[in-house]
Short mmCIF file of C-alpha atoms and ligand atoms in Angstrom, two decimals:
data_model
loop_
_atom_site.label_atom_id
_atom_site.label_comp_id
_atom_site.label_asym_id
_atom_site.label_seq_id
_atom_site.Cartn_x
_atom_site.Cartn_y
_atom_site.Cartn_z
CA UNK L 1 273.36 120.37 -77.48
CA UNK L 2 271.24 117.26 -77.88
CA UNK L 3 272.52 114.94 -75.15
CA UNK L 4 272.02 111.63 -76.91
CA UNK L 5 272.42 109.89 -80.22
CA UNK L 6 269.55 110.14 -82.70
CA UNK L 7 270.60 107.18 -84.72
CA UNK L 8 270.36 104.50 -82.08
CA UNK L 9 267.37 102.27 -82.62
CA UNK L 10 264.56 102.24 -80.08
CA UNK L 11 265.62 100.14 -77.15
CA UNK L 12 263.44 98.63 -74.46
CA UNK L 13 263.35 100.86 -71.41
CA UNK L 14 266.38 100.13 -69.21
CA UNK L 15 264.59 99.70 -65.95
CA UNK L 16 264.11 97.71 -62.84
CA UNK L 17 261.07 95.48 -62.30
CA UNK L 18 259.32 98.20 -60.28
CA UNK L 19 260.09 100.74 -63.02
CA UNK L 20 258.70 98.55 -65.74
CA UNK L 21 255.50 97.96 -63.73
CA UNK L 22 254.95 101.70 -63.38
CA UNK L 23 255.89 102.22 -67.05
CA UNK L 24 253.16 99.75 -67.98
CA UNK L 25 250.60 101.66 -65.85
CA UNK L 26 251.73 104.89 -67.47
CA UNK L 27 251.30 103.33 -70.93
CA UNK L 28 247.76 102.22 -70.00
CA UNK L 29 246.95 105.70 -68.68
CA UNK L 30 248.31 107.44 -71.79
CA UNK L 31 246.39 105.02 -73.99
CA UNK L 32 243.11 106.03 -72.30
CA UNK L 33 243.59 109.81 -72.58
CA UNK L 34 241.38 111.67 -75.11
CA UNK L 35 244.11 114.18 -76.05
CA UNK L 36 247.15 113.27 -78.17
CA UNK L 37 249.97 112.29 -75.80
CA UNK L 38 253.46 110.82 -76.38
CA UNK L 39 255.95 109.53 -73.84
CA UNK L 40 259.68 109.52 -74.61
CA UNK L 41 262.67 107.89 -72.98
CA UNK L 42 265.85 109.78 -72.12
CA UNK L 43 267.21 109.20 -75.59
CA UNK L 44 264.24 110.92 -77.21
CA UNK L 45 262.67 107.74 -78.52
CA UNK L 46 258.87 107.48 -78.46
CA UNK L 47 257.91 104.77 -75.93
CA UNK L 48 254.14 105.20 -76.25
CA UNK L 49 251.89 107.27 -78.50
CA UNK L 50 248.15 107.02 -77.85
CA UNK L 51 245.65 106.70 -80.74
CA UNK L 52 244.79 110.46 -80.80
CA UNK L 53 248.55 111.19 -81.15
CA UNK L 54 248.91 108.68 -83.98
CA UNK L 55 245.90 110.27 -85.72
CA UNK L 56 247.12 113.84 -85.18
CA UNK L 57 250.68 113.19 -86.35
CA UNK L 58 249.60 110.74 -89.05
CA UNK L 59 252.46 108.40 -88.11
CA UNK L 60 252.74 105.41 -85.76
CA UNK L 61 255.45 107.34 -83.84
CA UNK L 62 256.20 104.49 -81.41
CA UNK L 63 259.84 103.44 -81.68
CA UNK L 64 260.70 106.53 -83.75
CA UNK L 65 263.03 109.24 -82.52
CA UNK L 66 261.00 112.36 -81.62
CA UNK L 67 262.87 114.29 -84.36
CA UNK L 68 261.25 111.93 -86.89
CA UNK L 69 257.78 111.82 -85.30
CA UNK L 70 257.55 115.62 -84.93
CA UNK L 71 259.79 117.52 -87.30
CA UNK L 72 259.96 120.76 -85.36
CA UNK L 73 263.16 122.27 -83.97
CA UNK L 74 261.18 124.06 -81.23
CA UNK L 75 259.80 120.75 -79.92
CA UNK L 76 263.26 119.13 -79.99
CA UNK L 77 264.75 122.06 -78.13
CA UNK L 78 261.99 121.86 -75.50
CA UNK L 79 262.61 118.11 -75.01
CA UNK L 80 266.33 118.75 -74.62
CA UNK L 81 265.68 121.55 -72.09
CA UNK L 82 263.30 119.58 -69.89
CA UNK L 83 265.71 116.63 -69.92
CA UNK L 84 268.39 119.05 -68.72
CA UNK L 85 266.18 119.84 -65.73
CA UNK L 86 264.34 122.93 -66.96
CA UNK L 87 260.67 123.73 -66.28
CA UNK L 88 257.90 122.40 -68.58
CA UNK L 89 257.48 124.34 -71.83
CA UNK L 90 254.67 125.31 -74.22
CA UNK L 91 255.68 125.58 -77.89
CA UNK L 92 253.81 125.65 -81.19
CA UNK L 93 254.18 123.24 -84.07
CA UNK L 94 252.77 124.02 -87.51
CA UNK L 95 252.44 121.50 -90.30
CA UNK L 96 251.74 122.50 -93.90
CA UNK L 97 251.01 119.18 -95.61
CA UNK L 98 248.79 117.32 -96.30
CA UNK L 99 246.50 119.94 -94.70
CA UNK L 100 247.71 122.94 -92.67
CA UNK L 101 247.43 122.34 -88.93
CA UNK L 102 248.63 124.15 -85.85
CA UNK L 103 249.38 122.32 -82.59
CA UNK L 104 250.10 123.68 -79.15
CA UNK L 105 252.73 121.34 -77.69
CA UNK L 106 253.30 120.92 -73.94
CA UNK L 107 256.60 119.27 -72.99
CA UNK L 108 257.34 118.19 -69.41
CA UNK L 109 259.81 115.88 -67.67
CA UNK L 110 258.30 112.85 -65.94
CA UNK L 111 259.84 112.57 -62.51
CA UNK L 112 260.11 109.63 -60.17
CA UNK L 113 260.16 106.84 -62.74
CA UNK L 114 263.89 106.21 -62.91
CA UNK L 115 265.62 106.49 -66.27
CA UNK L 116 262.67 105.86 -68.50
CA UNK L 117 259.98 107.02 -69.31
CA UNK L 118 261.40 110.52 -69.10
CA UNK L 119 259.39 113.06 -71.11
CA UNK L 120 255.67 113.66 -71.64
CA UNK L 121 254.48 115.49 -74.76
CA UNK L 122 250.88 116.62 -75.05
CA UNK L 123 249.49 118.07 -78.27
CA UNK L 124 246.47 120.33 -78.62
CA UNK L 125 245.00 120.99 -82.08
CA UNK L 126 244.75 124.78 -82.35
CA UNK L 127 243.84 124.81 -86.06
CA UNK L 128 240.18 125.69 -85.54
CA UNK L 129 241.00 128.33 -82.91
CA UNK L 130 243.50 129.91 -85.28
CA UNK L 131 240.94 129.97 -88.11
CA UNK L 132 238.30 131.56 -85.87
CA UNK L 133 240.82 134.18 -84.72
CA UNK L 134 241.70 134.99 -88.35
CA UNK L 135 238.03 135.24 -89.30
CA UNK L 136 237.40 137.57 -86.38
CA UNK L 137 240.32 139.81 -87.37
CA UNK L 138 239.17 139.84 -91.03
CA UNK L 139 235.64 140.66 -89.96
CA UNK L 140 236.71 143.63 -87.85
CA UNK L 141 238.95 144.90 -90.67
CA UNK L 142 236.15 144.54 -93.25
CA UNK L 143 233.48 146.11 -91.08
CA UNK L 144 235.74 149.07 -90.23
CA UNK L 145 236.61 149.55 -93.87
CA UNK L 146 232.94 149.43 -94.93
CA UNK L 147 232.03 152.04 -92.32
CA UNK L 148 235.03 154.25 -93.00
CA UNK L 149 234.22 154.71 -96.69
CA UNK L 150 230.86 156.51 -96.22
CA UNK L 151 232.24 158.31 -93.18
CA UNK L 152 235.14 159.68 -95.25
CA UNK L 153 232.76 160.98 -97.90
CA UNK L 154 230.51 162.53 -95.24
CA UNK L 155 233.52 164.35 -93.76
CA UNK L 156 234.48 165.53 -97.25
CA UNK L 157 231.01 166.96 -97.87
CA UNK L 158 230.96 168.69 -94.48
CA UNK L 159 234.30 170.37 -95.28
CA UNK L 160 232.92 171.52 -98.65
CA UNK L 161 229.75 172.89 -97.05
CA UNK L 162 231.80 174.77 -94.48
CA UNK L 163 234.15 176.12 -97.15
CA UNK L 164 233.64 176.51 -100.89
CA UNK L 165 229.88 175.78 -100.97
CA UNK L 166 229.01 177.86 -97.91
CA UNK L 167 227.01 180.52 -99.79
CA UNK L 168 225.86 178.36 -102.72
CA UNK L 169 222.25 177.20 -102.09
CA UNK L 170 222.11 174.82 -105.08
CA UNK L 171 225.40 173.13 -104.16
CA UNK L 172 224.29 172.90 -100.54
CA UNK L 173 221.10 171.07 -101.56
CA UNK L 174 223.07 168.65 -103.73
CA UNK L 175 225.64 167.91 -101.02
CA UNK L 176 222.99 167.39 -98.36
CA UNK L 177 221.30 164.79 -100.56
CA UNK L 178 224.60 162.99 -101.10
CA UNK L 179 225.22 163.11 -97.36
CA UNK L 180 221.81 161.62 -96.68
CA UNK L 181 222.60 158.70 -99.02
CA UNK L 182 225.90 158.05 -97.21
CA UNK L 183 224.23 158.24 -93.80
CA UNK L 184 221.63 155.70 -94.99
CA UNK L 185 224.40 153.43 -96.14
CA UNK L 186 226.02 153.53 -92.71
CA UNK L 187 222.67 152.87 -91.05
CA UNK L 188 221.98 149.85 -93.28
CA UNK L 189 225.39 148.44 -92.51
CA UNK L 190 224.99 148.90 -88.76
CA UNK L 191 221.48 147.37 -88.88
CA UNK L 192 222.85 144.33 -90.74
CA UNK L 193 225.77 143.96 -88.31
CA UNK L 194 223.41 144.10 -85.33
CA UNK L 195 221.09 141.62 -87.00
CA UNK L 196 223.97 139.21 -87.59
CA UNK L 197 225.21 139.41 -84.01
CA UNK L 198 221.68 138.97 -82.59
CA UNK L 199 221.17 135.84 -84.70
CA UNK L 200 224.58 134.48 -83.72
CA UNK L 201 223.75 134.93 -80.04
CA UNK L 202 220.59 132.84 -80.49
CA UNK L 203 222.13 130.19 -82.72
CA UNK L 204 221.66 127.38 -80.20
CA UNK L 205 218.09 128.27 -79.31
CA UNK L 206 215.84 126.41 -81.69
CA UNK L 207 212.71 128.39 -82.63
CA UNK L 208 209.43 126.62 -81.87
CA UNK L 209 206.49 128.60 -83.33
CA UNK L 210 204.76 127.12 -86.36
CA UNK L 211 205.01 129.29 -89.45
CA UNK L 212 203.87 128.80 -93.02
CA UNK L 213 206.51 129.72 -95.63
CA UNK L 214 203.76 130.29 -98.21
CA UNK L 215 202.20 132.98 -96.02
CA UNK L 216 205.69 134.49 -95.62
CA UNK L 217 206.26 134.42 -99.39
CA UNK L 218 202.94 136.27 -99.93
CA UNK L 219 203.81 138.81 -97.26
CA UNK L 220 207.26 139.48 -98.82
CA UNK L 221 205.82 139.76 -102.35
CA UNK L 222 203.38 142.41 -101.07
CA UNK L 223 206.04 144.26 -99.09
CA UNK L 224 208.33 144.42 -102.12
CA UNK L 225 205.62 145.24 -104.69
CA UNK L 226 206.81 148.86 -104.93
CA UNK L 227 210.43 147.87 -105.52
CA UNK L 228 209.31 145.28 -108.11
CA UNK L 229 207.26 147.90 -109.93
CA UNK L 230 210.24 150.26 -110.03
CA UNK L 231 212.31 147.45 -111.64
CA UNK L 232 209.43 146.57 -114.01
CA UNK L 233 209.58 143.05 -112.61
CA UNK L 234 206.73 140.63 -111.83
CA UNK L 235 206.84 138.51 -108.66
CA UNK L 236 204.97 135.28 -109.39
CA UNK L 237 203.89 132.87 -106.63
CA UNK L 238 203.28 129.20 -107.35
CA UNK L 239 202.42 127.03 -104.33
CA UNK L 240 200.05 124.05 -104.11
CA UNK L 241 200.24 123.36 -100.37
CA UNK L 242 201.13 125.12 -97.12
CA UNK L 243 204.80 124.73 -96.13
CA UNK L 244 204.76 124.66 -92.34
CA UNK L 245 208.00 124.71 -90.34
CA UNK L 246 209.01 125.39 -86.75
CA UNK L 247 210.51 128.81 -86.97
CA UNK L 248 210.83 132.43 -85.98
CA UNK L 249 208.50 134.30 -88.32
CA UNK L 250 210.43 137.60 -88.33
CA UNK L 251 213.69 135.82 -89.11
CA UNK L 252 212.18 133.74 -91.91
CA UNK L 253 210.60 136.89 -93.37
CA UNK L 254 214.09 138.41 -93.32
CA UNK L 255 215.47 135.35 -95.19
CA UNK L 256 212.85 135.39 -97.94
CA UNK L 257 212.97 139.17 -98.17
CA UNK L 258 216.78 139.18 -98.58
CA UNK L 259 216.55 136.60 -101.37
CA UNK L 260 213.74 138.37 -103.23
CA UNK L 261 215.45 141.74 -102.79
CA UNK L 262 218.66 140.29 -104.22
CA UNK L 263 216.75 138.83 -107.16
CA UNK L 264 215.19 142.26 -107.77
CA UNK L 265 218.52 144.11 -107.35
CA UNK L 266 220.74 141.88 -109.45
CA UNK L 267 218.35 140.11 -111.83
CA UNK L 268 214.94 141.76 -111.78
CA UNK L 269 214.96 144.60 -114.33
CA UNK L 270 212.25 143.94 -116.93
CA UNK L 271 211.98 140.25 -115.99
CA UNK L 272 210.15 138.07 -113.47
CA UNK L 273 210.89 136.32 -110.18
CA UNK L 274 209.19 133.05 -109.29
CA UNK L 275 208.57 131.88 -105.73
CA UNK L 276 207.61 128.23 -105.44
CA UNK L 277 208.14 125.17 -103.29
CA UNK L 278 206.93 121.87 -102.01
CA UNK L 279 207.57 119.19 -99.42
CA UNK L 280 208.86 115.65 -99.38
CA UNK L 281 210.37 113.21 -96.88
CA UNK L 282 209.98 115.49 -93.89
CA UNK L 283 211.65 118.45 -95.60
CA UNK L 284 210.12 121.57 -97.09
CA UNK L 285 211.68 123.72 -99.78
CA UNK L 286 211.04 127.26 -100.88
CA UNK L 287 212.70 128.44 -104.08
CA UNK L 288 213.38 131.94 -105.35
CA UNK L 289 214.13 131.80 -109.07
CA UNK L 290 215.28 134.70 -111.22
CA UNK L 291 216.07 135.03 -114.91
CA UNK L 292 218.95 137.50 -114.60
CA UNK L 293 222.67 137.32 -115.46
CA UNK L 294 223.38 134.37 -113.13
CA UNK L 295 226.44 133.89 -110.92
CA UNK L 296 229.72 132.29 -112.09
CA UNK L 297 230.41 128.95 -110.43
CA UNK L 298 233.56 129.99 -108.56
CA UNK L 299 231.60 132.61 -106.57
CA UNK L 300 228.80 130.32 -105.41
CA UNK L 301 230.54 128.64 -102.43
CA UNK L 302 231.61 132.06 -101.10
CA UNK L 303 228.33 134.00 -101.42
CA UNK L 304 227.37 133.48 -97.76
CA UNK L 305 230.72 134.79 -96.44
CA UNK L 306 230.41 138.13 -94.73
CA UNK L 307 231.14 141.03 -97.12
CA UNK L 308 231.64 138.74 -100.10
CA UNK L 309 230.24 140.24 -103.31
CA UNK L 310 230.60 139.23 -106.93
CA UNK L 311 230.84 142.88 -107.97
CA UNK L 312 231.53 145.30 -105.12
CA UNK L 313 230.67 148.45 -107.11
CA UNK L 314 227.34 147.06 -108.29
CA UNK L 315 226.41 145.88 -104.79
CA UNK L 316 227.23 149.29 -103.30
CA UNK L 317 225.38 151.13 -106.06
CA UNK L 318 222.31 149.04 -105.24
CA UNK L 319 222.53 149.67 -101.52
CA UNK L 320 224.06 146.25 -100.71
CA UNK L 321 226.15 145.67 -97.59
CA UNK L 322 227.53 142.24 -98.53
CA UNK L 323 225.91 140.80 -95.39
CA UNK L 324 222.49 139.72 -96.73
CA UNK L 325 223.35 136.11 -97.56
CA UNK L 326 225.51 135.73 -94.43
CA UNK L 327 222.39 136.67 -92.42
CA UNK L 328 220.33 134.17 -94.47
CA UNK L 329 222.83 131.40 -93.72
CA UNK L 330 222.93 132.12 -89.99
CA UNK L 331 219.14 132.21 -89.69
CA UNK L 332 218.88 128.91 -91.56
CA UNK L 333 221.56 127.34 -89.32
CA UNK L 334 219.49 128.27 -86.31
CA UNK L 335 216.48 126.61 -87.96
CA UNK L 336 218.52 123.46 -88.82
CA UNK L 337 217.98 124.34 -92.45
CA UNK L 338 220.24 125.18 -95.34
CA UNK L 339 220.58 127.32 -98.45
CA UNK L 340 221.26 125.72 -101.81
CA UNK L 341 222.32 127.95 -104.70
CA UNK L 342 222.38 126.96 -108.32
CA UNK L 343 222.97 129.29 -111.21
CA UNK L 344 223.47 129.36 -114.95
CA UNK L 345 225.38 132.27 -116.47
CA UNK L 346 223.07 134.22 -118.75
CA UNK L 347 220.00 132.27 -117.64
CA UNK L 348 219.45 133.06 -113.98
CA UNK L 349 219.76 131.70 -110.45
CA UNK L 350 217.75 129.60 -108.03
CA UNK L 351 218.10 130.08 -104.27
CA UNK L 352 216.47 127.20 -102.36
CA UNK L 353 215.72 127.13 -98.63
CA UNK L 354 215.45 123.62 -97.22
CA UNK L 355 214.03 123.20 -93.71
CA UNK L 356 212.69 120.33 -91.64
CA UNK L 357 208.88 120.20 -91.90
CA UNK L 358 206.97 120.89 -88.68
P1 LIG U 1 224.66 142.40 -101.00
O1 LIG U 1 224.32 143.27 -99.87
O2 LIG U 1 225.89 142.81 -101.74
O3 LIG U 1 223.49 142.16 -101.91
P2 LIG U 1 224.46 139.58 -100.29
O4 LIG U 1 225.19 138.82 -99.23
O5 LIG U 1 222.97 139.62 -100.21
O6 LIG U 1 225.10 141.02 -100.31
O7 LIG U 1 224.85 138.96 -101.70
C1 LIG U 1 226.22 138.73 -102.00
C2 LIG U 1 226.47 138.88 -103.48
O8 LIG U 1 225.85 137.82 -104.20
C3 LIG U 1 225.90 140.15 -104.11
O9 LIG U 1 226.77 141.24 -103.93
C4 LIG U 1 225.77 139.73 -105.57
O10 LIG U 1 227.02 139.92 -106.20
C5 LIG U 1 225.49 138.24 -105.50
N1 LIG U 1 224.07 137.89 -105.70
C6 LIG U 1 223.15 137.64 -104.73
N2 LIG U 1 221.96 137.31 -105.26
C7 LIG U 1 222.11 137.35 -106.60
C8 LIG U 1 221.22 137.09 -107.73
N3 LIG U 1 219.96 136.74 -107.55
N4 LIG U 1 221.77 137.20 -108.97
C9 LIG U 1 223.05 137.57 -109.15
N5 LIG U 1 223.92 137.82 -108.14
C10 LIG U 1 223.46 137.72 -106.90
#
């Protein structure tokens, strides 16, 4: 059990002159550390808490019993154990309010300083690591699911061709076409995944060639002329000046192409798409405007998440992978740029790229 009273107020360390001199050095050392650190006496009272600890725990902590400063039974048990002579311990401490946080807590006895100080507690904020780990797990689950769906239908068609449809030429033709569509879907998904990982690997390398976004817009409009014609949609360009940035041309083509393709897929039929832009205060902007159904407000902040779609069935039917805007965001990050989305339901959407001018 807990070897001391929790209710006793914080007392000055009971120590000799030599002890108090070394306690003062320890306090100065703890104060200078960049990581959150607390030092307790044998009674479990916080003797010192450095500024990172005060910020992390959102309480002054000094003078409080550890059970008040950190409300976590695992931490209390670790303090009790190290005071009883056990080895240092690593435990976790999760807080839910005001914002969820996860800390790794290291608890060790401080030897050779007499009665007090007696215990060192170091905190490490693991919140970000935990989030990244969750995102990684979600990503693997989503990617596997997206690949498994076309694979399952391919297997189904193969079984049918080997069985019931073996001698039926018309059915065979139909199934082979369906299989081709599923194989294309898998290829698109794998291409997008590879694209995303290649861009992520280069995220810290800033591209340095000079490219003109207007030339890129023209190139994309030409490349997608066939798709626009099939949707009975006009792509209109309206630029008054070159928009030169430091960038990787292929990647910026991919950005503009993804945005124009999306506009064609989700908003193009029978309408028009406008590409325009300008520059001011060292920034250039390129806008892709459509006059389609628009996107409800609650979806807008999530559009660049991997595999996020407003309507999964519609995206799949139109050959979408749910990765297009995630790729756009990553490429823009690498270019120190950003994507701004605004949309009006029933009226259309505007996707704006903003990049530093060259
Ligand atoms: P996808 O491969 O599904 O097109 P994206 O990441 O490119 O994936 O886009 C995510 C989702 O955003 C799409 O599934 C679609 O629901 C929505 N979206 C993107 N662009 C538009 C647009 N211009 N108009 C309406 N919805 C759009």
